[in-house]
CSV table of C-alpha atoms in Angstrom, one decimal:
chain,number,residue,atom,x,y,z
Q,1,MET,CA,67.6,-75.1,-25.2
Q,2,SER,CA,67.5,-78.9,-25.8
Q,3,ASN,CA,69.9,-81.0,-23.5
Q,4,ASN,CA,71.1,-83.0,-26.6
Q,5,LEU,CA,72.7,-79.8,-28.0
Q,6,VAL,CA,74.7,-79.0,-24.9
Q,7,CYS,CA,78.2,-80.4,-24.8
Q,8,LEU,CA,78.8,-82.6,-21.8
Q,9,HIS,CA,82.3,-81.2,-21.2
Q,10,CYS,CA,82.0,-77.4,-21.6
Q,11,GLU,CA,78.2,-77.2,-21.3
Q,12,ILE,CA,78.0,-74.9,-24.3
Q,13,LYS,CA,75.7,-75.5,-27.3
Q,14,ALA,CA,77.2,-77.5,-30.0
Q,15,ALA,CA,75.5,-77.3,-33.4
Q,16,LYS,CA,77.9,-79.6,-35.2
Q,17,GLY,CA,80.2,-82.3,-34.1
Q,18,PRO,CA,80.3,-86.0,-33.0
Q,19,LYS,CA,77.0,-87.4,-31.8
Q,20,CYS,CA,76.4,-90.1,-29.2
Q,21,VAL,CA,74.7,-93.2,-30.8
Q,22,ASN,CA,72.7,-93.8,-27.6
Q,23,CYS,CA,71.4,-90.4,-26.4
Q,24,ASN,CA,72.1,-88.3,-29.5
Q,25,ARG,CA,74.1,-85.8,-27.5
Q,26,VAL,CA,76.4,-83.5,-29.7
Q,27,PHE,CA,80.0,-82.8,-28.6
Q,28,HIS,CA,82.7,-80.4,-29.7
Q,29,PRO,CA,85.6,-82.2,-31.4
Q,30,LYS,CA,88.1,-80.7,-28.9
Q,31,CYS,CA,85.8,-81.7,-26.0
Q,32,VAL,CA,85.8,-85.3,-27.2
Q,33,GLU,CA,89.5,-85.5,-26.9
Q,34,ARG,CA,89.4,-84.3,-23.2
Q,35,LEU,CA,86.6,-86.7,-22.2
Q,36,ASN,CA,87.1,-90.3,-21.5
Q,37,ILE,CA,84.5,-91.7,-23.9
Q,38,GLU,CA,84.5,-94.2,-26.7
Q,39,VAL,CA,85.1,-92.8,-30.2
Q,40,LEU,CA,83.6,-94.8,-33.0
Q,41,ASN,CA,84.5,-92.4,-35.8
Q,42,SER,CA,84.7,-88.7,-36.5
Q,43,GLU,CA,80.9,-88.4,-36.3
Q,44,GLN,CA,79.9,-91.0,-33.7
Q,45,VAL,CA,80.8,-91.5,-30.1
Q,46,VAL,CA,79.5,-93.5,-27.1
Q,47,CYS,CA,79.0,-91.4,-23.9
Q,48,CYS,CA,76.5,-93.6,-22.1
Q,49,ASN,CA,75.4,-97.2,-21.9
Q,50,VAL,CA,71.8,-98.3,-22.7
Q,51,ASP,CA,70.8,-101.2,-20.5
Q,52,ALA,CA,67.6,-103.3,-20.3
Q,53,ASP,CA,66.0,-101.0,-17.7
Q,54,ASN,CA,66.4,-98.0,-19.8
Q,55,SER,CA,64.9,-99.7,-22.8
Q,56,GLU,CA,61.9,-100.8,-20.7
Q,57,SER,CA,61.4,-97.3,-19.3
Q,58,SER,CA,61.5,-95.9,-22.8
Q,59,ALA,CA,58.9,-98.4,-23.8
Q,60,VAL,CA,56.7,-97.5,-20.9
Q,61,ILE,CA,57.0,-93.8,-21.6
Q,62,LYS,CA,56.2,-94.4,-25.2
Q,63,TYR,CA,53.1,-96.3,-24.2
Q,64,LEU,CA,51.9,-93.6,-21.8
Q,65,ASN,CA,52.2,-91.0,-24.6
Q,66,SER,CA,50.3,-93.2,-27.0
Q,67,ALA,CA,46.6,-92.8,-28.0
Q,68,ALA,CA,45.8,-96.3,-26.8
Q,69,PHE,CA,46.6,-95.3,-23.2
Q,70,SER,CA,44.5,-92.1,-23.5
Q,71,ASP,CA,41.5,-94.1,-24.8
Q,72,LEU,CA,41.9,-96.6,-21.9
Q,73,VAL,CA,41.9,-93.8,-19.3
Q,74,SER,CA,38.8,-92.2,-20.9
Q,75,GLU,CA,37.0,-95.5,-20.9
Q,76,ILE,CA,37.8,-96.1,-17.2
Q,77,VAL,CA,36.7,-92.6,-16.2
Q,78,GLN,CA,33.5,-92.9,-18.1
Q,79,ARG,CA,32.7,-96.3,-16.5
Q,80,GLU,CA,33.4,-95.1,-13.0
Q,81,THR,CA,31.4,-91.9,-13.5
Q,82,LEU,CA,28.4,-93.9,-14.5
Q,83,ASP,CA,28.7,-96.1,-11.4
Q,84,LEU,CA,29.0,-93.0,-9.2
Q,85,ARG,CA,25.8,-91.5,-10.8
Q,86,ILE,CA,23.9,-94.7,-10.1
Q,87,LYS,CA,25.0,-94.7,-6.4
Q,88,ILE,CA,24.1,-91.0,-6.0
Q,89,ASN,CA,20.6,-91.7,-7.4
Q,90,GLU,CA,20.2,-94.6,-5.0
Q,91,ILE,CA,21.2,-92.4,-2.0
Q,92,LYS,CA,18.8,-89.6,-3.1
Q,93,ASP,CA,16.0,-92.2,-3.3
Q,94,GLU,CA,16.8,-93.4,0.2
Q,95,LEU,CA,17.0,-89.8,1.5
Q,96,GLU,CA,13.6,-88.9,0.1
Q,97,ALA,CA,12.1,-92.1,1.7
Q,98,VAL,CA,13.6,-91.1,5.1
Q,99,LYS,CA,12.2,-87.5,4.7
Q,100,SER,CA,8.8,-88.7,3.8
Q,101,SER,CA,8.6,-91.0,6.7
Q,102,ASN,CA,9.9,-88.4,9.3
Q,103,LYS,CA,8.2,-85.2,8.2
Q,104,ASP,CA,6.9,-84.6,11.8
Q,105,LEU,CA,10.3,-85.1,13.3
Q,106,ILE,CA,11.9,-82.7,10.9
Q,107,ARG,CA,9.3,-80.1,11.6
Q,108,LEU,CA,9.8,-80.4,15.4
Q,109,LEU,CA,13.6,-80.1,15.1
Q,110,SER,CA,13.4,-76.9,13.2
Q,111,LYS,CA,14.1,-73.6,15.0
Q,112,GLU,CA,10.5,-72.2,14.4
Q,113,SER,CA,9.0,-75.4,15.9
Q,114,CYS,CA,11.3,-75.1,19.0
Q,115,GLN,CA,10.1,-71.5,19.6
Q,116,ARG,CA,6.5,-72.6,19.2
Q,117,ASP,CA,6.3,-76.0,20.9
Q,118,ASP,CA,9.1,-75.9,23.6
Q,119,VAL,CA,6.6,-75.2,26.4
Q,120,ILE,CA,6.3,-77.3,29.6
Q,121,ASN,CA,3.9,-77.1,32.5
Q,122,LYS,CA,4.5,-76.5,36.2
Q,123,SER,CA,3.9,-80.1,37.3
Q,124,GLY,CA,6.3,-81.3,34.6
Q,125,ILE,CA,9.0,-79.0,36.0
Q,126,ASN,CA,8.5,-80.3,39.6
Q,127,ASN,CA,8.5,-83.9,38.5
Q,128,TYR,CA,11.5,-83.4,36.3
Q,129,ASN,CA,13.6,-81.9,39.1
Q,130,ASN,CA,12.6,-84.6,41.6
Q,131,ALA,CA,15.2,-87.3,41.2
Q,132,SER,CA,13.2,-89.8,43.3
Q,133,LEU,CA,10.4,-90.0,40.8
Q,134,PRO,CA,10.9,-92.2,37.7
Q,135,PHE,CA,11.3,-90.4,34.4
Q,136,ARG,CA,8.3,-90.4,32.2
Q,137,LYS,CA,8.7,-88.9,28.8
Q,138,SER,CA,5.0,-88.4,28.4
Q,139,GLN,CA,5.1,-85.6,31.1
Q,140,PHE,CA,6.9,-83.3,28.7
Q,141,PRO,CA,6.6,-82.3,25.0
Q,142,TYR,CA,8.6,-85.0,23.2
Q,143,ASN,CA,11.0,-82.5,21.7
Q,144,PHE,CA,11.9,-80.9,25.1
Q,145,VAL,CA,14.2,-83.6,26.4
Q,146,ASP,CA,15.9,-84.3,23.1
Q,147,GLU,CA,16.3,-80.8,21.6
Q,148,LEU,CA,16.0,-78.3,24.4
Q,149,SER,CA,19.7,-78.4,25.2
Q,150,LYS,CA,20.6,-78.0,21.5
Q,151,LYS,CA,18.3,-75.1,20.8
Q,152,ARG,CA,18.8,-73.2,24.0
Q,153,GLN,CA,21.8,-71.3,22.6
Q,154,GLU,CA,19.8,-70.4,19.5
Q,155,SER,CA,16.5,-69.3,20.8
Q,156,GLU,CA,14.9,-68.3,24.1
Q,157,CYS,CA,11.8,-70.3,24.9
Q,158,SER,CA,9.1,-69.3,27.4
Q,159,ILE,CA,7.4,-71.4,30.0
Q,160,GLU,CA,3.7,-71.8,30.4
Q,161,ILE,CA,2.7,-71.9,34.0
Q,162,LEU,CA,-0.7,-73.4,34.6
Q,163,SER,CA,-2.4,-71.9,37.8
Q,164,GLU,CA,-5.6,-72.6,39.6
Q,165,VAL,CA,-8.6,-70.7,38.2
Q,166,GLU,CA,-11.1,-69.0,40.4
Q,167,VAL,CA,-14.6,-67.8,39.4
Q,168,ASN,CA,-15.8,-64.6,41.0
Q,169,SER,CA,-19.4,-63.6,41.6
Q,170,SER,CA,-19.7,-62.0,38.1
Q,171,GLY,CA,-18.8,-65.2,36.4
Q,172,LYS,CA,-15.4,-64.0,35.2
Q,173,LYS,CA,-12.4,-66.3,35.6
Q,174,ASN,CA,-9.5,-64.9,37.6
Q,175,SER,CA,-6.1,-66.5,37.9
Q,176,ALA,CA,-4.6,-67.0,41.3
Q,177,MET,CA,-1.2,-66.1,39.8
Q,178,ASN,CA,-2.2,-63.0,37.8
Q,179,ASN,CA,0.7,-60.7,37.0
Q,180,LYS,CA,3.1,-62.9,39.0
Q,181,LYS,CA,6.7,-63.3,38.0
Q,182,VAL,CA,7.8,-66.9,37.8
Q,183,GLN,CA,11.4,-68.1,37.5
Q,184,SER,CA,12.4,-71.7,36.9
Q,185,ASP,CA,15.4,-73.6,38.3
Q,186,LYS,CA,18.2,-75.0,36.3
Q,187,PHE,CA,17.3,-78.1,34.3
Q,188,VAL,CA,19.4,-81.2,33.5
Q,189,ASP,CA,18.6,-83.4,30.5
Q,190,LYS,CA,18.7,-87.2,30.4
Q,191,ALA,CA,22.4,-87.3,29.6
Q,192,GLY,CA,23.2,-85.2,32.7
Q,193,HIS,CA,24.3,-82.1,30.7
Q,194,GLY,CA,23.5,-78.7,32.1
Q,195,VAL,CA,20.9,-76.6,30.4
Q,196,ASN,CA,20.8,-72.8,30.6
Q,197,THR,CA,18.3,-71.3,33.0
Q,198,ILE,CA,15.1,-70.4,31.2
Q,199,GLU,CA,14.2,-66.8,31.1
Q,200,ASP,CA,11.4,-65.3,33.3
Q,201,ALA,CA,7.8,-65.7,32.2
Q,202,TYR,CA,4.9,-63.4,33.0
Q,203,ILE,CA,1.3,-64.6,33.5
Q,204,SER,CA,-1.4,-62.7,31.6
Q,205,LYS,CA,-3.4,-60.3,33.7
Q,206,ASP,CA,-6.8,-61.1,32.2
Q,207,LYS,CA,-6.4,-64.7,31.0
Q,208,VAL,CA,-5.0,-67.9,32.4
Q,209,GLY,CA,-3.1,-68.5,29.2
Q,210,ASN,CA,-3.0,-67.5,25.7
Q,211,GLU,CA,-5.7,-69.3,23.6
Q,212,ASN,CA,-3.2,-70.1,20.9
Q,213,GLY,CA,-0.5,-71.3,23.3
Q,214,ASN,CA,2.0,-68.7,22.0
Q,215,TRP,CA,3.7,-67.0,24.9
Q,216,HIS,CA,5.8,-63.9,24.3
Q,217,GLN,CA,8.4,-62.6,26.7
Q,218,PRO,CA,7.7,-58.9,27.5
Q,219,ARG,CA,10.2,-56.4,26.3
Q,220,TYR,CA,12.4,-54.8,28.8
Q,221,LEU,CA,11.6,-51.1,29.2
Q,222,ARG,CA,14.3,-48.8,30.7
Q,223,LYS,CA,13.0,-46.4,33.3
Q,224,ARG,CA,14.0,-42.9,32.2
Q,225,ASN,CA,14.1,-39.8,34.4
Q,226,LYS,CA,11.9,-37.3,32.7
Q,227,SER,CA,11.1,-34.0,34.2
Q,228,SER,CA,7.5,-32.8,34.1
Q,229,ILE,CA,6.9,-29.5,32.2
Q,230,VAL,CA,3.6,-27.6,32.4
Q,231,THR,CA,2.5,-24.4,30.7
Q,232,GLY,CA,0.3,-21.9,32.5
Q,233,ILE,CA,-3.0,-20.9,31.1
Q,234,LYS,CA,-4.3,-18.4,33.7
Q,235,GLN,CA,-4.6,-14.8,32.8
Q,236,SER,CA,-2.8,-12.6,35.4
Q,237,SER,CA,-1.9,-8.9,35.6
Q,238,HIS,CA,0.6,-9.4,38.4
Q,239,LEU,CA,3.0,-11.6,36.5
Q,240,LEU,CA,3.6,-10.9,32.8
Q,241,THR,CA,5.0,-13.4,30.4
Q,242,VAL,CA,6.5,-13.2,26.9
Q,243,GLU,CA,4.7,-15.0,24.1
Q,244,LYS,CA,6.6,-17.8,22.5
Q,245,LYS,CA,8.0,-17.1,19.0
Q,246,HIS,CA,8.4,-19.2,15.9
Q,247,PHE,CA,11.4,-18.5,13.8
Q,248,TYR,CA,11.4,-18.7,10.0
Q,249,TYR,CA,14.0,-18.5,7.3
Q,250,ILE,CA,13.5,-15.8,4.7
Q,251,GLY,CA,15.8,-16.2,1.7
Q,252,ARG,CA,16.6,-15.0,-1.8
Q,253,ILE,CA,16.0,-11.3,-0.9
Q,254,ASP,CA,17.5,-8.6,-3.0
Q,255,PRO,CA,20.9,-7.3,-1.6
Q,256,SER,CA,19.5,-3.8,-1.5
Q,257,MET,CA,16.9,-4.8,1.1
Q,258,SER,CA,17.7,-4.6,4.8
Q,259,SER,CA,16.2,-6.0,8.0
Q,260,ASP,CA,14.0,-2.9,8.3
Q,261,ASN,CA,12.5,-3.6,4.9
Q,262,VAL,CA,11.6,-7.2,5.9
Q,263,VAL,CA,10.1,-6.1,9.2
Q,264,ASN,CA,8.0,-3.3,7.6
Q,265,PHE,CA,6.7,-5.8,5.0
Q,266,ILE,CA,5.6,-8.3,7.6
Q,267,LYS,CA,4.1,-5.5,9.8
Q,268,ASN,CA,2.2,-3.8,7.0
Q,269,ASP,CA,1.3,-6.6,4.5
Q,270,LEU,CA,0.9,-9.5,6.9
Q,271,GLN,CA,-0.4,-7.4,9.8
Q,272,ILE,CA,2.0,-9.0,12.4
Q,273,ALA,CA,3.5,-7.0,15.2
Q,274,ASN,CA,6.4,-7.7,17.5
Q,275,VAL,CA,8.7,-9.1,14.8
Q,276,SER,CA,12.4,-9.7,15.1
Q,277,CYS,CA,14.7,-10.0,12.1
Q,278,ASP,CA,18.4,-10.9,11.9
Q,279,LEU,CA,20.6,-11.0,8.8
Q,280,LEU,CA,22.0,-14.5,8.3
Q,281,SER,CA,24.2,-14.2,5.3
Q,282,ASP,CA,25.1,-11.8,2.5
Q,283,LYS,CA,26.4,-13.8,-0.5
Q,284,GLY,CA,26.3,-10.8,-2.9
Q,285,GLU,CA,23.6,-12.3,-5.1
Q,286,PHE,CA,20.9,-12.4,-2.3
Q,287,LYS,CA,20.4,-12.0,1.4
Q,288,SER,CA,18.9,-14.3,4.0
Q,289,PHE,CA,17.1,-13.4,7.2
Q,290,LYS,CA,16.0,-15.1,10.4
Q,291,VAL,CA,12.6,-13.8,11.3
Q,292,GLY,CA,10.9,-14.3,14.7
Q,293,ILE,CA,7.1,-14.1,14.8
Q,294,PRO,CA,4.7,-14.6,17.8
Q,295,GLN,CA,3.2,-18.1,18.0
Q,296,SER,CA,-0.4,-16.7,17.8
Q,297,ALA,CA,0.3,-14.9,14.5
Q,298,ALA,CA,2.3,-17.6,12.7
Q,299,ALA,CA,-0.7,-19.5,11.3
Q,300,ASN,CA,-0.5,-18.0,7.7
Q,301,ILE,CA,3.2,-17.2,7.5
Q,302,LEU,CA,3.8,-20.1,5.1
Q,303,ASN,CA,1.1,-18.9,2.7
Q,304,SER,CA,2.8,-18.4,-0.7
Q,305,ASP,CA,0.2,-15.9,-1.8
Q,306,LEU,CA,1.4,-13.4,0.8
Q,307,TRP,CA,5.0,-13.3,-0.3
Q,308,PRO,CA,6.8,-11.8,-3.3
Q,309,CYS,CA,7.6,-14.0,-6.2
Q,310,GLY,CA,10.9,-15.9,-5.7
Q,311,ALA,CA,11.1,-15.5,-1.9
Q,312,VAL,CA,11.9,-18.7,0.0
Q,313,ILE,CA,10.2,-19.2,3.4
Q,314,ARG,CA,10.5,-22.1,5.7
Q,315,ARG,CA,10.9,-23.0,9.4
Q,316,PHE,CA,14.3,-22.0,10.7
Q,317,TYR,CA,16.5,-24.8,12.0
Q,318,SER,CA,19.8,-24.0,13.6
Q,319,SER,CA,22.8,-26.3,13.5
Q,320,GLN,CA,26.2,-26.4,15.0
Q,321,ARG,CA,27.7,-26.0,11.5
Q,322,LYS,CA,25.9,-22.8,10.9
Q,323,VAL,CA,26.8,-21.5,14.4
Q,324,ASN,CA,30.5,-22.2,13.6
Q,325,ASN,CA,30.2,-20.3,10.3
Q,326,ILE,CA,28.7,-17.3,12.1
Q,327,THR,CA,31.4,-17.5,14.7
Q,328,SER,CA,34.1,-17.5,12.1
Q,329,LYS,CA,32.6,-14.5,10.4
Q,330,THR,CA,32.5,-12.7,13.8
Q,331,ASN,CA,36.2,-13.5,14.2
Q,332,ASN,CA,36.9,-12.0,10.7
Q,333,VAL,CA,35.2,-8.8,11.8
Q,334,LYS,CA,37.4,-8.6,14.9
Q,335,SER,CA,40.5,-9.2,12.8
Q,336,GLY,CA,39.5,-6.4,10.4
Q,337,ASN,CA,38.4,-8.4,7.4
Q,338,SER,CA,36.4,-6.1,5.1
Q,339,ASN,CA,34.3,-9.0,3.6
Q,340,PHE,CA,32.0,-9.0,6.6
Q,341,SER,CA,30.0,-6.0,7.5
Q,342,THR,CA,28.3,-5.1,10.8
Q,343,ASP,CA,25.9,-2.4,9.8
Q,344,LYS,CA,23.0,-1.5,12.0
Q,345,GLU,CA,20.6,-2.5,9.3
Q,346,LYS,CA,21.5,-6.2,9.7
Q,347,SER,CA,19.3,-6.6,12.8
Q,348,ALA,CA,16.0,-5.0,13.6
Q,349,VAL,CA,13.2,-5.5,16.1
Q,350,VAL,CA,9.8,-3.9,16.1
């Protein structure tokens, strides 16, 4: 609702009535009588005074809403945008010039370069820790002093320890520090800031150092307590043993078949004795069995040519879920549930 149509006295919309000559506000005739305003005639009143400031404000508002002001703003934005683009291009050119002149420095400050080149020798460590000796940057790789403290938290760098080399009678070089564990002290850079202790390094058993200079920290191997298991091979008549069995899953067998039928088939057709067979499930459509066969006779058990069409044979793998299902079925039998049967035909051993 426009404010000019709301009466100043009752604050109700007035469609018709006296109108202010300055602000064009409409009043109810009865409200004009109650207000202390100047009445010019029956259609015009004066409820507000227009001063010079208001006229100037109106002129400014009118100019801000004009097309000339919009064109001026667009021109300024376009000019400043062009200047900014020129400055950005100049900065890009300067940056490319800096990159081209400092390619080696950028490569050395990268993480991969720190892992590859952050290597110091034994004499450098001793001289660096000795405060009485003057500091000589040439004793160290030039990226060690400047970047070691920064890169220490990101990557672990190894230390190359140069040891004396001995030559034996056969002409083979032997290191005096072979397979020796070396641990460095804590280092302090030029600014006096502490640097984390460098991890242990191991000297190669057959070489003084890696030919490529790439040292790798050995992986930590946890010592596990494993018991030794042996299997006897001697033939003895005084102590008898039982041959190990392999268990297989036999599925999709007709519901009319029993464990005895499966055992007889394996015994007669596959020529395998000492077979155990347990009924796993009876889903109505088919039966499944767990068959145990001696290890020596289980070579051809997975030959599809020896089994009837449609039978499923695979190695038997027990799981906790299946054990829980069998336990629940056993509980159903104890509670008198008729859906689970315990016939003697469900288990057979020959």
